[in-house]
């Protein structure tokens, strides 16, 4: 469910004509819908309303400050994976007590920041990290609240590159090592054991692998409690999939919540969730303008002004994004077939292969849908292209929430060494 629709033949985000935004801001650019962000956050909150639950939005999906502030106002906490994401969440008004800190490679500086701020929980991913966190906390005279991220050895996820819960993945503590590590955690002066954490992957549409992983985690929690550990929270991570095309039918938040309630049964725990894509994914589009058509013997290329540096998902994961023209096609239009490519000097700079679209010409604009998660955050300045602007719509209003940098801003961190100046 999202708020990008044709009105009077023109694609709108909520009540704003996307063509008007493109005229004012220039292409390529991202546009996000406040109503969609709010709706997704509230649907998840409603699905879990009857249990003690912290919805810690996964900042990595879309960390724009205005997006975070929108979600903070909906009561979301944050799942962060770096000091930078933590500072973003705090700056956007998410209280530290609603922040969980995940990731396999936290530095001492990042641990110190989290402890100074008083975050809800560190999700620890190895014995070495646990020892370091204890040292850092002890030196500050505090205890770090922790969950250990366990690897349940369950495969899931929309693409091998986004599966994280299988033996051999770098994430989590191997299953057999989890209980000995909790025993060690109980001995460490700088550590306060609070919970168990699991996250098995992303873009998961089928609940069964999650159910298996979560059931194992609940079993482990019961055993840990029986052996005297104060495990009062289970963090089930993120990972719920979204529809990228009409034929996708991922499980709904309500089905997901029913499954979670079923696996936790009567266990008295706070549930922590780290949804990213399911909140932000369908709340954003990337708009681009067609520069040229280039006929080839076996196909027609549509060369657009956005590149793989602006939206990496097709190049990284062969991901599909639906494409809509900003002007609604006429009923009489038949589709043509195009390969949609960008201007970057890489063969992977390709957004779609043999895609059917109504006839398109230079100067027409297109919207890549479902680009609100892992879109802008993954972008780069490759080929010395500026990061593209981000715009947030709310009803009939819109605002630029990240502007396009100038060439001077793009190069201002660079310096000439003495011998060249
Ligand atoms: N929690 C942890 C520990 C994670 O690693 C992730 C995503 C999430 C939560 C949020 O997962 P979500 O609810 O968004 O599925 N760039 C890839 C996805 C990478 C996911 C990384 N971790 C893509 O564009 O498909």
Short mmCIF file of C-alpha atoms and ligand atoms in Angstrom, two decimals:
data_model
loop_
_atom_site.label_atom_id
_atom_site.label_comp_id
_atom_site.label_asym_id
_atom_site.label_seq_id
_atom_site.Cartn_x
_atom_site.Cartn_y
_atom_site.Cartn_z
CA UNK A 1 0.00 0.00 0.00
CA UNK A 2 1.42 3.36 -1.00
CA UNK A 3 0.39 6.88 -2.02
CA UNK A 4 1.80 7.09 -5.58
CA UNK A 5 -1.09 7.18 -8.07
CA UNK A 6 -2.23 8.82 -11.29
CA UNK A 7 -4.60 11.76 -10.87
CA UNK A 8 -5.91 13.44 -14.02
CA UNK A 9 -3.36 11.51 -16.05
CA UNK A 10 -0.32 12.59 -14.04
CA UNK A 11 1.57 10.54 -11.45
CA UNK A 12 1.19 12.07 -8.00
CA UNK A 13 2.74 11.46 -4.62
CA UNK A 14 -0.17 12.09 -2.27
CA UNK A 15 -1.58 15.43 -3.59
CA UNK A 16 1.56 16.62 -5.32
CA UNK A 17 2.17 16.21 -9.06
CA UNK A 18 5.56 14.50 -9.37
CA UNK A 19 6.23 16.36 -12.63
CA UNK A 20 6.06 19.66 -10.71
CA UNK A 21 8.65 18.43 -8.24
CA UNK A 22 10.89 17.28 -11.09
CA UNK A 23 10.54 20.71 -12.75
CA UNK A 24 11.47 22.51 -9.55
CA UNK A 25 14.21 20.23 -8.23
CA UNK A 26 15.58 18.61 -11.39
CA UNK A 27 16.16 14.93 -12.09
CA UNK A 28 17.27 12.44 -10.97
CA UNK A 29 15.83 12.63 -7.46
CA UNK A 30 14.10 10.63 -4.75
CA UNK A 31 10.60 11.44 -3.50
CA UNK A 32 9.18 10.01 -0.26
CA UNK A 33 5.58 9.95 0.94
CA UNK A 34 4.88 10.89 4.55
CA UNK A 35 1.42 9.25 4.47
CA UNK A 36 2.98 5.96 3.33
CA UNK A 37 5.70 6.04 5.99
CA UNK A 38 3.12 6.80 8.66
CA UNK A 39 0.76 4.13 7.43
CA UNK A 40 3.41 1.42 7.41
CA UNK A 41 4.64 2.34 10.88
CA UNK A 42 1.09 2.38 12.24
CA UNK A 43 0.09 -0.92 10.59
CA UNK A 44 3.04 -2.64 12.27
CA UNK A 45 2.34 -0.95 15.60
CA UNK A 46 -1.31 -2.00 15.40
CA UNK A 47 -0.37 -5.60 14.58
CA UNK A 48 1.71 -5.76 17.78
CA UNK A 49 -0.44 -3.47 19.93
CA UNK A 50 -1.38 -6.22 22.39
CA UNK A 51 2.18 -7.18 23.31
CA UNK A 52 5.10 -5.33 24.85
CA UNK A 53 6.97 -4.37 21.68
CA UNK A 54 9.67 -1.91 20.62
CA UNK A 55 9.57 -1.13 16.90
CA UNK A 56 13.13 -0.12 16.16
CA UNK A 57 13.08 1.13 12.56
CA UNK A 58 16.21 -0.03 10.77
CA UNK A 59 17.96 3.23 9.91
CA UNK A 60 20.10 1.61 7.23
CA UNK A 61 17.05 1.32 4.96
CA UNK A 62 16.63 5.10 4.74
CA UNK A 63 18.41 7.33 7.21
CA UNK A 64 17.30 10.73 5.93
CA UNK A 65 16.74 12.94 9.00
CA UNK A 66 13.26 14.00 7.88
CA UNK A 67 12.27 10.36 7.33
CA UNK A 68 13.60 9.50 10.79
CA UNK A 69 11.78 12.44 12.38
CA UNK A 70 8.55 11.35 10.67
CA UNK A 71 8.95 7.87 12.13
CA UNK A 72 10.03 9.21 15.54
CA UNK A 73 6.72 11.07 15.68
CA UNK A 74 4.98 7.73 15.05
CA UNK A 75 6.71 6.33 18.13
CA UNK A 76 9.38 4.31 16.34
CA UNK A 77 12.72 3.59 17.95
CA UNK A 78 15.79 2.84 15.85
CA UNK A 79 18.02 -0.07 14.96
CA UNK A 80 21.44 1.37 14.10
CA UNK A 81 24.65 -0.22 12.83
CA UNK A 82 27.16 2.60 13.27
CA UNK A 83 27.90 5.62 15.41
CA UNK A 84 26.78 7.74 12.47
CA UNK A 85 23.37 6.08 12.32
CA UNK A 86 23.05 6.47 16.10
CA UNK A 87 23.78 10.19 15.83
CA UNK A 88 21.25 10.48 12.99
CA UNK A 89 18.57 8.76 15.07
CA UNK A 90 19.28 10.97 18.08
CA UNK A 91 19.36 14.12 15.97
CA UNK A 92 15.97 13.21 14.49
CA UNK A 93 14.49 12.96 17.98
CA UNK A 94 14.54 9.21 18.62
CA UNK A 95 15.32 8.77 22.34
CA UNK A 96 18.38 6.70 23.24
CA UNK A 97 16.26 4.34 25.32
CA UNK A 98 14.54 3.28 22.07
CA UNK A 99 17.78 2.60 20.16
CA UNK A 100 19.35 -0.83 19.62
CA UNK A 101 22.86 -1.10 18.21
CA UNK A 102 23.45 -4.00 15.81
CA UNK A 103 26.38 -4.92 13.55
CA UNK A 104 29.40 -7.23 13.56
CA UNK A 105 32.13 -4.60 13.85
CA UNK A 106 31.41 -2.00 16.52
CA UNK A 107 34.46 0.07 17.45
CA UNK A 108 35.38 1.13 21.00
CA UNK A 109 34.42 4.70 20.07
CA UNK A 110 30.98 3.58 18.91
CA UNK A 111 30.51 1.49 22.08
CA UNK A 112 31.47 4.53 24.19
CA UNK A 113 28.95 6.70 22.33
CA UNK A 114 26.17 4.16 22.90
CA UNK A 115 27.01 3.86 26.60
CA UNK A 116 27.23 7.62 27.10
CA UNK A 117 23.85 8.05 25.45
CA UNK A 118 22.28 5.20 27.43
CA UNK A 119 20.91 3.15 24.53
CA UNK A 120 18.43 0.32 25.09
CA UNK A 121 20.66 -2.56 23.96
CA UNK A 122 23.81 -3.66 22.18
CA UNK A 123 23.31 -6.67 19.91
CA UNK A 124 26.62 -8.49 20.33
CA UNK A 125 27.86 -10.69 17.49
CA UNK A 126 31.03 -12.40 18.84
CA UNK A 127 32.96 -13.35 21.95
CA UNK A 128 35.67 -10.83 21.12
CA UNK A 129 33.12 -8.03 20.82
CA UNK A 130 31.57 -9.05 24.16
CA UNK A 131 34.95 -8.85 25.95
CA UNK A 132 35.71 -5.46 24.38
CA UNK A 133 32.28 -4.05 25.27
CA UNK A 134 32.72 -5.22 28.85
CA UNK A 135 36.12 -3.52 29.05
CA UNK A 136 34.77 -0.26 27.64
CA UNK A 137 31.74 -0.27 29.94
CA UNK A 138 33.82 -1.17 33.02
CA UNK A 139 36.24 1.66 32.31
CA UNK A 140 33.22 4.01 32.33
CA UNK A 141 31.84 2.46 35.52
CA UNK A 142 28.66 1.22 33.81
CA UNK A 143 27.17 -2.03 32.55
CA UNK A 144 26.28 -2.49 28.88
CA UNK A 145 22.80 -3.97 28.32
CA UNK A 146 23.23 -6.74 25.75
CA UNK A 147 21.54 -9.36 23.66
CA UNK A 148 23.65 -11.91 21.81
CA UNK A 149 22.79 -12.29 18.15
CA UNK A 150 22.56 -15.99 17.46
CA UNK A 151 22.88 -17.65 14.08
CA UNK A 152 20.03 -20.19 13.89
CA UNK A 153 21.35 -21.81 10.69
CA UNK A 154 18.18 -21.11 8.70
CA UNK A 155 18.39 -19.82 5.12
CA UNK A 156 16.01 -17.06 4.03
CA UNK A 157 15.94 -13.83 2.10
CA UNK A 158 15.11 -12.58 -1.35
CA UNK A 159 18.65 -12.99 -2.72
CA UNK A 160 21.79 -14.88 -1.52
CA UNK A 161 23.45 -11.49 -0.87
CA UNK A 162 20.84 -10.59 1.74
CA UNK A 163 20.58 -13.90 3.64
CA UNK A 164 22.26 -13.66 7.05
CA UNK A 165 21.07 -16.51 9.25
CA UNK A 166 22.81 -19.53 7.75
CA UNK A 167 25.93 -21.24 9.07
CA UNK A 168 28.80 -19.72 7.09
CA UNK A 169 27.27 -16.23 7.08
CA UNK A 170 29.39 -13.72 9.01
CA UNK A 171 26.44 -12.73 11.19
CA UNK A 172 25.57 -13.91 14.67
CA UNK A 173 27.20 -16.38 17.03
CA UNK A 174 27.20 -20.02 15.84
CA UNK A 175 24.31 -21.85 17.49
CA UNK A 176 26.47 -24.24 19.52
CA UNK A 177 28.49 -21.36 20.95
CA UNK A 178 25.55 -19.28 22.14
CA UNK A 179 25.02 -20.84 25.58
CA UNK A 180 28.73 -20.88 26.53
CA UNK A 181 28.88 -17.21 25.49
CA UNK A 182 25.90 -16.34 27.71
CA UNK A 183 27.71 -18.11 30.56
CA UNK A 184 30.76 -15.94 29.89
CA UNK A 185 28.58 -12.80 29.63
CA UNK A 186 27.20 -13.57 33.09
CA UNK A 187 30.75 -13.38 34.50
CA UNK A 188 31.75 -10.09 32.90
CA UNK A 189 31.54 -7.02 35.13
CA UNK A 190 30.73 -4.61 32.30
CA UNK A 191 27.85 -6.66 30.87
CA UNK A 192 24.19 -6.91 31.79
CA UNK A 193 22.46 -9.72 29.92
CA UNK A 194 19.00 -8.58 28.75
CA UNK A 195 18.00 -10.50 25.69
CA UNK A 196 18.50 -12.72 22.68
CA UNK A 197 18.71 -11.40 19.11
CA UNK A 198 18.21 -13.03 15.73
CA UNK A 199 17.95 -11.64 12.18
CA UNK A 200 17.99 -14.08 9.29
CA UNK A 201 17.82 -11.90 6.19
CA UNK A 202 15.88 -9.39 4.21
CA UNK A 203 13.02 -9.33 1.65
CA UNK A 204 11.53 -12.49 3.20
CA UNK A 205 8.01 -13.11 1.92
CA UNK A 206 7.46 -16.58 3.33
CA UNK A 207 7.09 -16.73 7.11
CA UNK A 208 8.16 -20.37 7.50
CA UNK A 209 11.94 -19.82 7.70
CA UNK A 210 11.30 -17.01 10.18
CA UNK A 211 9.03 -19.23 12.23
CA UNK A 212 11.74 -21.91 12.39
CA UNK A 213 14.44 -19.44 13.38
CA UNK A 214 12.20 -17.66 15.91
CA UNK A 215 11.02 -20.93 17.48
CA UNK A 216 14.66 -21.99 17.99
CA UNK A 217 15.37 -18.60 19.53
CA UNK A 218 12.42 -18.87 21.91
CA UNK A 219 13.58 -22.35 22.95
CA UNK A 220 17.06 -20.97 23.61
CA UNK A 221 15.54 -18.12 25.63
CA UNK A 222 13.63 -20.59 27.81
CA UNK A 223 16.82 -22.59 28.43
CA UNK A 224 18.79 -19.44 29.27
CA UNK A 225 16.11 -18.31 31.71
CA UNK A 226 16.08 -21.77 33.30
CA UNK A 227 19.82 -21.51 33.84
CA UNK A 228 19.44 -18.17 35.61
CA UNK A 229 20.04 -15.58 32.89
CA UNK A 230 17.83 -12.51 32.99
CA UNK A 231 16.60 -12.71 29.40
CA UNK A 232 13.60 -10.41 29.27
CA UNK A 233 13.75 -9.36 25.59
CA UNK A 234 13.82 -11.11 22.24
CA UNK A 235 14.89 -9.08 19.22
CA UNK A 236 13.57 -10.78 16.07
CA UNK A 237 15.38 -8.42 13.68
CA UNK A 238 13.84 -7.15 10.47
CA UNK A 239 13.40 -8.80 7.12
CA UNK A 240 9.72 -8.74 6.20
CA UNK A 241 9.42 -8.48 2.42
CA UNK A 242 7.42 -6.04 0.30
CA UNK A 243 5.74 -6.38 -3.10
CA UNK A 244 8.12 -5.07 -5.78
CA UNK A 245 5.81 -6.22 -8.58
CA UNK A 246 2.16 -7.17 -8.85
CA UNK A 247 2.85 -10.91 -8.67
CA UNK A 248 4.64 -10.59 -5.28
CA UNK A 249 2.47 -11.49 -2.31
CA UNK A 250 4.64 -11.30 0.81
CA UNK A 251 3.19 -12.11 4.23
CA UNK A 252 1.41 -9.16 5.82
CA UNK A 253 2.42 -7.49 9.08
CA UNK A 254 -0.71 -9.03 10.65
CA UNK A 255 0.34 -12.56 9.59
CA UNK A 256 3.83 -11.86 10.82
CA UNK A 257 2.53 -10.63 14.19
CA UNK A 258 0.31 -13.70 14.55
CA UNK A 259 3.33 -15.92 13.90
CA UNK A 260 5.44 -14.03 16.46
CA UNK A 261 2.68 -14.27 19.08
CA UNK A 262 2.36 -17.96 18.36
CA UNK A 263 6.07 -18.71 18.79
CA UNK A 264 6.52 -16.68 21.97
CA UNK A 265 3.39 -18.18 23.57
CA UNK A 266 3.31 -17.34 27.28
CA UNK A 267 6.97 -16.35 27.53
CA UNK A 268 7.06 -12.96 29.29
CA UNK A 269 9.41 -10.97 27.06
CA UNK A 270 9.63 -7.58 25.41
CA UNK A 271 9.61 -8.13 21.65
CA UNK A 272 11.97 -5.93 19.64
CA UNK A 273 11.53 -5.64 15.86
CA UNK A 274 13.89 -4.00 13.39
CA UNK A 275 11.78 -3.39 10.27
CA UNK A 276 13.40 -1.33 7.52
CA UNK A 277 12.18 -2.12 4.02
CA UNK A 278 8.58 -2.84 5.03
CA UNK A 279 8.31 0.72 6.37
CA UNK A 280 10.34 2.71 3.83
CA UNK A 281 10.46 0.58 0.67
CA UNK A 282 7.16 1.45 -0.97
CA UNK A 283 7.22 4.96 0.49
CA UNK A 284 9.71 6.22 -2.08
CA UNK A 285 10.31 6.52 -5.82
CA UNK A 286 13.31 7.57 -7.83
CA UNK A 287 12.51 9.85 -10.74
CA UNK A 288 14.63 10.09 -13.83
CA UNK A 289 14.45 11.73 -17.26
CA UNK A 290 14.98 9.90 -20.53
CA UNK A 291 18.01 11.35 -22.30
CA UNK A 292 18.19 9.26 -25.45
CA UNK A 293 16.81 6.24 -27.24
CA UNK A 294 19.48 4.09 -28.81
CA UNK A 295 18.41 1.36 -31.20
CA UNK A 296 20.56 -1.78 -31.37
CA UNK A 297 20.03 -4.78 -33.65
CA UNK A 298 18.21 -6.82 -31.01
CA UNK A 299 16.82 -4.18 -28.63
CA UNK A 300 16.23 -0.52 -27.90
CA UNK A 301 18.15 1.11 -25.08
CA UNK A 302 16.54 3.88 -23.10
CA UNK A 303 19.36 5.95 -21.67
CA UNK A 304 18.19 7.81 -18.56
CA UNK A 305 19.85 10.47 -16.42
CA UNK A 306 19.96 8.25 -13.29
CA UNK A 307 22.76 5.75 -12.91
CA UNK A 308 23.57 2.70 -10.83
CA UNK A 309 25.33 5.07 -8.41
CA UNK A 310 21.91 6.58 -7.63
CA UNK A 311 19.95 3.32 -7.26
CA UNK A 312 22.26 0.35 -6.75
CA UNK A 313 19.73 -2.41 -6.17
CA UNK A 314 19.39 -3.68 -9.77
CA UNK A 315 23.18 -3.82 -10.22
CA UNK A 316 23.82 -5.38 -6.79
CA UNK A 317 20.98 -7.88 -6.50
CA UNK A 318 19.42 -8.03 -9.98
CA UNK A 319 16.50 -6.35 -8.18
CA UNK A 320 13.27 -5.52 -10.01
CA UNK A 321 11.72 -2.06 -9.68
CA UNK A 322 8.46 -1.32 -11.47
CA UNK A 323 8.71 1.70 -13.77
CA UNK A 324 5.88 4.14 -14.45
CA UNK A 325 5.87 7.11 -16.83
CA UNK A 326 4.88 10.37 -15.11
CA UNK A 327 2.21 10.88 -17.78
CA UNK A 328 -0.36 8.12 -17.71
CA UNK A 329 -0.34 6.08 -20.92
CA UNK A 330 -3.26 6.57 -23.33
CA UNK A 331 -5.68 3.65 -23.54
CA UNK A 332 -4.67 3.23 -27.19
CA UNK A 333 -0.95 3.00 -26.41
CA UNK A 334 0.66 -0.33 -27.10
CA UNK A 335 3.80 -1.21 -25.17
CA UNK A 336 7.30 -1.07 -26.58
CA UNK A 337 10.15 -3.05 -25.06
CA UNK A 338 13.24 -1.32 -23.73
CA UNK A 339 16.45 -1.94 -21.83
CA UNK A 340 16.64 0.94 -19.36
CA UNK A 341 20.24 1.93 -18.69
CA UNK A 342 22.14 4.80 -17.08
CA UNK A 343 25.08 6.95 -18.15
CA UNK A 344 27.71 5.20 -15.98
CA UNK A 345 30.67 3.50 -17.64
CA UNK A 346 29.83 0.02 -16.36
CA UNK A 347 27.83 -2.74 -18.00
CA UNK A 348 26.00 -3.35 -14.71
CA UNK A 349 24.54 0.16 -15.00
CA UNK A 350 21.25 -1.33 -16.11
CA UNK A 351 17.90 -0.82 -14.39
CA UNK A 352 15.75 -3.15 -16.45
CA UNK A 353 16.10 -5.61 -19.32
CA UNK A 354 13.37 -6.03 -21.95
CA UNK A 355 10.87 -3.98 -19.99
CA UNK A 356 7.49 -3.24 -21.56
CA UNK A 357 6.56 0.43 -21.39
CA UNK A 358 4.26 2.70 -23.33
CA UNK A 359 6.25 4.46 -26.07
CA UNK A 360 8.80 6.78 -24.46
CA UNK A 361 10.78 9.65 -26.00
CA UNK A 362 13.64 11.92 -24.93
CA UNK A 363 12.57 14.30 -22.20
CA UNK A 364 9.91 11.98 -20.78
CA UNK A 365 10.18 11.23 -17.12
CA UNK A 366 9.93 7.88 -15.40
CA UNK A 367 9.49 6.84 -11.78
CA UNK A 368 11.18 3.75 -10.38
CA UNK A 369 8.83 2.51 -7.67
CA UNK A 370 9.66 0.88 -4.32
CA UNK A 371 12.91 2.81 -4.07
CA UNK A 372 12.40 4.22 -0.58
CA UNK A 373 14.52 1.55 1.14
CA UNK A 374 18.16 0.86 0.25
CA UNK A 375 17.97 3.51 -2.47
CA UNK A 376 19.49 6.87 -1.50
CA UNK A 377 21.48 5.30 1.38
CA UNK A 378 23.40 3.02 -0.99
CA UNK A 379 24.20 5.72 -3.51
CA UNK A 380 27.64 7.09 -4.29
CA UNK A 381 29.35 9.86 -6.24
CA UNK A 382 30.86 7.38 -8.74
CA UNK A 383 31.77 8.99 -12.05
CA UNK A 384 31.85 12.31 -10.08
CA UNK A 385 28.09 12.47 -10.13
CA UNK A 386 26.51 14.44 -7.27
CA UNK A 387 24.32 12.58 -4.76
CA UNK A 388 20.76 13.14 -5.90
CA UNK A 389 18.25 15.20 -3.91
CA UNK A 390 15.64 13.73 -1.60
CA UNK A 391 12.19 15.31 -1.33
CA UNK A 392 9.53 14.58 1.28
CA UNK A 393 5.85 15.04 0.43
CA UNK A 394 3.14 15.55 3.04
CA UNK A 395 -0.35 16.00 1.60
CA UNK A 396 -0.14 18.93 -0.80
CA UNK A 397 3.23 20.12 0.52
CA UNK A 398 6.72 19.06 -0.32
CA UNK A 399 10.19 19.98 0.89
CA UNK A 400 13.71 19.22 -0.26
CA UNK A 401 15.13 17.21 2.64
CA UNK A 402 18.55 16.71 1.07
CA UNK A 403 19.67 19.03 -1.68
CA UNK A 404 21.99 18.26 -4.56
CA UNK A 405 25.57 19.25 -3.66
CA UNK A 406 27.50 21.71 -5.81
CA UNK A 407 30.78 20.68 -7.45
CA UNK A 408 32.66 22.64 -4.75
CA UNK A 409 30.83 20.76 -2.01
CA UNK A 410 31.60 17.46 -3.71
CA UNK A 411 35.33 18.18 -3.72
CA UNK A 412 35.71 20.16 -0.50
CA UNK A 413 37.05 17.26 1.56
CA UNK A 414 39.93 16.80 -0.86
CA UNK A 415 43.23 18.66 -0.52
CA UNK A 416 46.30 19.14 -2.73
CA UNK A 417 49.53 17.93 -1.12
CA UNK A 418 52.28 20.60 -0.81
CA UNK A 419 54.26 19.17 -3.68
CA UNK A 420 51.41 19.68 -6.14
CA UNK A 421 50.13 23.07 -5.09
N1 LIG B 1 18.25 -5.70 11.33
C1 LIG B 1 19.46 -6.09 10.88
C2 LIG B 1 20.43 -6.61 11.83
C3 LIG B 1 19.75 -6.02 9.51
O1 LIG B 1 20.94 -6.41 9.07
C4 LIG B 1 18.79 -5.52 8.61
C5 LIG B 1 19.07 -5.40 7.18
C6 LIG B 1 17.55 -5.09 9.13
C7 LIG B 1 17.31 -5.21 10.50
C8 LIG B 1 16.46 -4.52 8.28
O2 LIG B 1 16.02 -5.46 7.37
P1 LIG B 1 14.71 -5.15 6.46
O3 LIG B 1 13.53 -5.09 7.39
O4 LIG B 1 14.94 -3.87 5.78
O5 LIG B 1 14.68 -6.31 5.54
N2 LIG B 1 20.54 -3.61 0.62
C9 LIG B 1 19.71 -4.80 0.54
C10 LIG B 1 19.16 -5.19 1.89
C11 LIG B 1 20.22 -5.36 2.95
C12 LIG B 1 19.63 -5.64 4.31
C13 LIG B 1 20.66 -5.48 5.35
N3 LIG B 1 20.20 -5.69 6.69
C14 LIG B 1 18.60 -4.57 -0.47
O6 LIG B 1 18.53 -3.48 -1.04
O7 LIG B 1 17.80 -5.47 -0.74
#
